[in-house]
Amino acid sequence: MKDGKKPQGHRGTAISKQAVLDSTNGVIQTMKKQNPDCMFFQEIDTDSTRSFHVNQVKKVEDDFPKMDSTFASNFHSAFLAVPLNNPHGTVRSGLLSMSKYKMDSAIRRKYPVSSGPIEKFVDLDRCFVVMRFPVTNGKDLVMINSHMSAYDKGGKMRKAQMKLISSVMEKEYRRGNYVIVGGDFNHALGKDMMTHFEHQEEIPSWVSVLDQKMLPKDFTMIKAQNRENVATVRATDMKYDPKVNYMTICDGFIVSKNVQAKAYNINTHFEYADHNPVRLEFELK
């Protein structure tokens, strides 16, 4: 905290199974109100102690039965013993991508992660998913669901991860394809967003900046039109208080220059998760 006090959290798991079911349903209802053509989820559980072994992937897929879907594991831990008083335990989690349109292919790509004694368990199997949709002009719409590393002090691994995904983006664009990358970048999306929202916490050590100049030249970070009013992530090391918890924007979209797009952050007041969803509306040029 800015006053020198250390934030004190209390739990590494949900309060109850019913709380997990309520939050999962809240996310589902939020998505139904948006009526999206595609949906990207990150850190959605299939069989984890922290979420009372509720299969959130199945619940979402069951509520959107007409959508094509693909799941990629990015967090697979036999037992994560933190915090000691209420440990995460077993974790089975990943990226769920869904679409009203049939995917031609969906390929999981592994990110480089730290080999440190703690980080290799926290960041195990970080990845992104490359999905391909045919377009009538013979090109492909390439959509990428990504979840970069957190707890990466100084952003070293995220820099390596950005280098990898940038090479994939550039390769697809050079082929004439349309490219959209969406997800949790675990960076403040723009230096101005690091300190924009009122808070009493210190800026967490994991927060690094990702801005436009770090992207490949033919790509643009889409800044949400309401970004100054609605954050997309809050710190989770204490109970949520909108005037106390650190907040920033780390979720969003990057598009190639042959895609015209605008984005909006959807304010759920962090009722169902520690992130707010982001809506992208786009046209292929």
C-alpha positions as a printed NumPy array, in Angstrom:
array([[  0.   ,   0.   ,   0.   ],
       [  1.095,   3.6  ,  -0.487],
       [  0.901,   4.083,   3.298],
       [  3.433,   1.303,   3.824],
       [  0.977,  -1.374,   4.927],
       [  1.138,  -4.731,   3.171],
       [ -2.105,  -5.906,   1.488],
       [ -3.459,  -9.044,   3.091],
       [ -5.512, -11.539,   1.124],
       [ -7.263, -14.495,   2.709],
       [ -8.084, -17.113,   0.097],
       [ -6.56 , -19.075,  -2.762],
       [ -9.861, -20.719,  -3.668],
       [-13.463, -19.665,  -4.16 ],
       [-15.66 , -19.297,  -1.08 ],
       [-17.929, -22.179,  -2.13 ],
       [-19.015, -24.285,  -5.073],
       [-22.204, -22.241,  -5.286],
       [-20.137, -19.066,  -5.568],
       [-18.276, -20.631,  -8.514],
       [-21.539, -21.619, -10.181],
       [-22.976, -18.13 ,  -9.642],
       [-19.895, -16.416, -11.068],
       [-19.706, -18.783, -14.036],
       [-23.37 , -18.156, -14.794],
       [-22.779, -14.415, -14.434],
       [-20.085, -14.595, -17.097],
       [-22.37 , -16.639, -19.357],
       [-25.244, -14.168, -19.   ],
       [-22.891, -11.245, -19.669],
       [-21.801, -12.923, -22.896],
       [-25.376, -13.679, -23.956],
       [-26.241,  -9.986, -23.634],
       [-23.394,  -9.173, -26.034],
       [-24.543, -11.784, -28.588],
       [-20.993, -12.208, -29.949],
       [-19.876, -13.989, -33.107],
       [-16.701, -15.143, -31.336],
       [-15.613, -15.397, -27.703],
       [-12.154, -15.707, -26.154],
       [-11.82 , -16.879, -22.553],
       [ -8.595, -17.124, -20.556],
       [ -7.962, -18.974, -17.292],
       [-11.173, -20.947, -17.484],
       [-11.099, -24.103, -15.354],
       [-11.994, -27.685, -16.174],
       [-11.102, -29.5  , -12.935],
       [ -9.454, -27.313, -10.289],
       [ -9.477, -27.236,  -6.501],
       [ -9.802, -23.443,  -6.504],
       [-13.112, -23.63 ,  -8.397],
       [-14.452, -26.699,  -6.553],
       [-13.884, -28.876,  -9.643],
       [-16.651, -27.137, -11.593],
       [-16.068, -27.731, -15.308],
       [-16.515, -24.16 , -16.467],
       [-15.573, -25.027, -20.052],
       [-18.414, -27.538, -20.319],
       [-20.876, -25.09 , -18.774],
       [-20.008, -22.382, -21.299],
       [-20.065, -24.806, -24.23 ],
       [-23.438, -26.198, -23.095],
       [-24.913, -22.686, -23.01 ],
       [-23.683, -21.925, -26.541],
       [-24.332, -25.287, -28.256],
       [-24.341, -23.898, -31.809],
       [-20.864, -22.394, -31.538],
       [-17.699, -24.144, -32.673],
       [-15.128, -24.351, -29.874],
       [-11.56 , -25.302, -29.058],
       [ -9.803, -25.595, -25.695],
       [ -6.069, -25.363, -25.006],
       [ -4.501, -26.128, -21.635],
       [ -2.199, -23.443, -20.273],
       [ -2.182, -24.187, -16.538],
       [ -1.736, -27.788, -15.406],
       [ -0.49 , -28.194, -11.85 ],
       [ -0.721, -31.316,  -9.679],
       [ -0.726, -29.187,  -6.523],
       [  0.039, -25.501,  -6.101],
       [  0.707, -24.915,  -2.396],
       [  0.049, -21.168,  -2.271],
       [ -1.249, -19.455,  -0.266],
       [ -0.347, -21.781,   2.601],
       [ -3.56 , -21.148,   4.558],
       [ -5.858, -21.865,   1.584],
       [ -3.803, -23.3  ,  -1.298],
       [ -4.832, -23.339,  -4.954],
       [ -4.306, -27.101,  -4.977],
       [ -4.819, -28.947,  -8.249],
       [ -5.231, -26.663, -11.265],
       [ -6.552, -27.615, -14.711],
       [ -7.173, -24.455, -16.682],
       [ -6.742, -22.954, -20.118],
       [ -8.011, -20.961, -23.075],
       [-11.484, -21.497, -24.513],
       [-12.223, -20.041, -27.95 ],
       [-15.706, -20.15 , -29.468],
       [-17.193, -19.033, -32.779],
       [-20.488, -19.049, -34.663],
       [-18.385, -19.835, -37.734],
       [-16.615, -23.135, -38.316],
       [-12.871, -23.01 , -37.712],
       [-10.742, -24.428, -40.507],
       [ -8.063, -25.18 , -37.936],
       [ -7.   , -24.347, -34.383],
       [ -3.377, -24.776, -33.338],
       [ -1.943, -24.366, -29.846],
       [  1.426, -22.563, -29.722],
       [  3.567, -22.719, -26.597],
       [  5.023, -19.513, -25.173],
       [  8.522, -19.446, -23.676],
       [  8.244, -19.395, -19.868],
       [ 10.629, -18.934, -16.983],
       [ 12.506, -21.978, -15.708],
       [ 12.858, -20.486, -12.208],
       [ 11.956, -22.724,  -9.229],
       [  8.669, -20.897,  -8.559],
       [  7.791, -19.424, -11.936],
       [  7.916, -22.744, -13.769],
       [  4.937, -23.87 , -11.677],
       [  3.048, -20.564, -11.808],
       [  3.572, -20.065, -15.555],
       [  3.437, -23.679, -16.685],
       [  2.26 , -24.178, -20.268],
       [  1.509, -20.547, -21.177],
       [  0.236, -20.515, -24.737],
       [ -1.777, -18.904, -27.488],
       [ -4.212, -20.465, -29.949],
       [ -4.151, -19.668, -33.679],
       [ -7.528, -20.146, -35.376],
       [ -8.135, -19.917, -39.096],
       [-11.369, -18.914, -40.841],
       [-11.675, -18.828, -44.656],
       [-12.787, -15.545, -46.255],
       [-14.627, -15.336, -49.589],
       [-11.713, -13.515, -51.27 ],
       [ -9.462, -16.53 , -50.767],
       [ -7.649, -15.115, -47.746],
       [ -7.941, -16.223, -44.126],
       [ -9.107, -14.435, -41.017],
       [ -6.538, -15.501, -38.425],
       [ -7.76 , -15.024, -34.861],
       [ -5.435, -15.57 , -31.914],
       [ -6.492, -16.094, -28.294],
       [ -3.551, -15.262, -26.032],
       [ -2.685, -15.29 , -22.332],
       [  0.783, -13.987, -21.504],
       [  2.731, -14.535, -18.298],
       [  2.006, -12.734, -15.056],
       [  4.307, -12.484, -12.024],
       [  7.142, -11.744, -14.44 ],
       [  9.059,  -8.967, -12.684],
       [ 10.609,  -6.688, -15.246],
       [  8.634,  -8.291, -18.074],
       [ 11.546, -10.425, -19.355],
       [  9.462, -13.46 , -20.315],
       [  6.645, -11.347, -21.687],
       [  9.162,  -9.652, -23.969],
       [ 10.192, -13.066, -25.32 ],
       [  6.542, -14.044, -25.65 ],
       [  5.752, -10.835, -27.518],
       [  8.615, -11.555, -29.911],
       [  7.175, -14.996, -30.696],
       [  3.584, -13.918, -31.231],
       [  4.733, -10.894, -33.277],
       [  6.561, -13.22 , -35.66 ],
       [  3.367, -15.251, -36.11 ],
       [  1.315, -12.101, -36.692],
       [  3.756, -10.719, -39.256],
       [  3.999, -14.011, -41.129],
       [  0.223, -14.228, -41.512],
       [ -0.101, -10.601, -42.594],
       [  2.611, -11.012, -45.241],
       [  0.523, -13.842, -46.669],
       [ -2.287, -11.343, -47.151],
       [ -4.385, -12.631, -44.27 ],
       [ -6.384, -10.63 , -41.732],
       [ -5.059, -10.917, -38.172],
       [ -6.777, -10.261, -34.838],
       [ -5.083, -11.012, -31.508],
       [ -7.169, -10.821, -28.352],
       [ -6.685, -11.745, -24.741],
       [ -4.965, -10.998, -21.462],
       [ -1.583,  -9.447, -22.228],
       [ -0.655,  -9.01 , -18.542],
       [  0.829,  -5.636, -19.517],
       [ -0.639,  -2.212, -18.931],
       [ -1.802,  -1.388, -22.458],
       [ -0.199,   2.031, -22.697],
       [  2.032,   3.84 , -20.198],
       [ -0.795,   6.212, -19.319],
       [ -2.855,   3.28 , -18.038],
       [ -0.296,   2.292, -15.384],
       [ -1.41 ,   5.074, -13.059],
       [ -4.677,   6.268, -14.6  ],
       [ -7.151,   4.71 , -12.153],
       [ -7.435,   5.9  ,  -8.552],
       [ -5.93 ,   3.431,  -6.095],
       [ -4.182,   3.206,  -2.728],
       [ -2.05 ,   0.179,  -3.554],
       [  1.467,   0.412,  -4.902],
       [  1.826,  -0.533,  -8.564],
       [  2.457,  -4.313,  -8.532],
       [  5.947,  -5.421,  -9.575],
       [  4.522,  -7.588, -12.38 ],
       [  3.046,  -4.627, -14.247],
       [  5.019,  -3.777, -17.388],
       [  3.941,  -1.588, -20.297],
       [  2.977,  -2.686, -23.79 ],
       [  2.426,   0.206, -26.163],
       [  2.06 ,   0.816, -29.879],
       [  5.784,   1.261, -30.585],
       [  6.447,  -2.31 , -29.399],
       [  4.161,  -3.818, -32.045],
       [  5.045,  -4.868, -35.599],
       [  4.695,  -1.914, -37.985],
       [  1.553,  -3.176, -39.725],
       [ -0.383,  -3.73 , -36.492],
       [ -2.416,  -1.481, -34.214],
       [ -3.432,  -1.762, -30.577],
       [ -7.145,  -0.982, -30.406],
       [ -7.783,   1.331, -27.473],
       [-11.26 ,   0.928, -26.018],
       [-13.392,   4.013, -26.506],
       [-14.26 ,   4.037, -22.785],
       [-10.804,   3.029, -21.537],
       [-10.483,   6.076, -19.299],
       [-13.578,   5.059, -17.348],
       [-13.524,   1.243, -17.228],
       [-10.505,  -0.821, -16.175],
       [-10.197,  -4.448, -17.273],
       [ -8.259,  -5.936, -14.343],
       [ -7.922,  -5.413, -10.607],
       [ -5.302,  -6.558,  -8.124],
       [ -6.386,  -9.667,  -6.208],
       [ -4.172,  -9.478,  -3.131],
       [ -7.027,  -8.076,  -1.062],
       [-10.825,  -7.85 ,  -1.053],
       [-12.1  ,  -5.597,  -3.833],
       [-12.566,  -1.933,  -3.015],
       [-12.797,   0.3  ,  -6.115],
       [-10.954,   3.127,  -4.341],
       [ -8.188,   0.94 ,  -2.933],
       [ -7.293,  -1.901,  -5.306],
       [ -4.839,  -1.279,  -8.102],
       [ -6.565,  -1.35 , -11.496],
       [ -5.358,  -1.034, -15.056],
       [ -6.111,  -2.176, -18.602],
       [ -4.308,  -5.337, -19.676],
       [ -7.008,  -6.997, -21.789],
       [ -7.7  ,  -6.01 , -25.361],
       [ -6.999,  -6.508, -29.039],
       [ -4.29 ,  -5.992, -31.637],
       [ -5.261,  -6.006, -35.327],
       [ -3.466,  -5.909, -38.672],
       [ -3.893,  -2.754, -40.759],
       [ -6.316,  -4.478, -43.135],
       [ -8.798,  -4.731, -40.24 ],
       [-10.879,  -1.737, -39.142],
       [-11.961,  -2.047, -35.498],
       [-13.242,  -0.347, -32.367],
       [-13.414,  -1.692, -28.819],
       [-15.387,  -1.187, -25.619],
       [-14.625,  -2.346, -22.087],
       [-17.699,  -3.948, -20.508],
       [-18.139,  -2.866, -16.899],
       [-19.208,  -5.8  , -14.723],
       [-17.753,  -4.096, -11.628],
       [-15.608,  -7.235, -11.236],
       [-18.646,  -9.082,  -9.925],
       [-17.796, -12.425, -11.557],
       [-14.021, -12.303, -12.01 ],
       [-10.961, -10.128, -11.483],
       [-11.199,  -9.046, -15.137],
       [-13.773,  -7.158, -17.179],
       [-14.492,  -8.374, -20.725],
       [-13.656,  -6.348, -23.827],
       [-15.877,  -6.182, -26.913],
       [-14.372,  -5.733, -30.385],
       [-16.369,  -4.718, -33.454],
       [-14.478,  -5.053, -36.722],
       [-14.623,  -5.053, -40.516],
       [-12.185,  -6.594, -42.978],
       [-10.843,  -4.021, -45.44 ]])
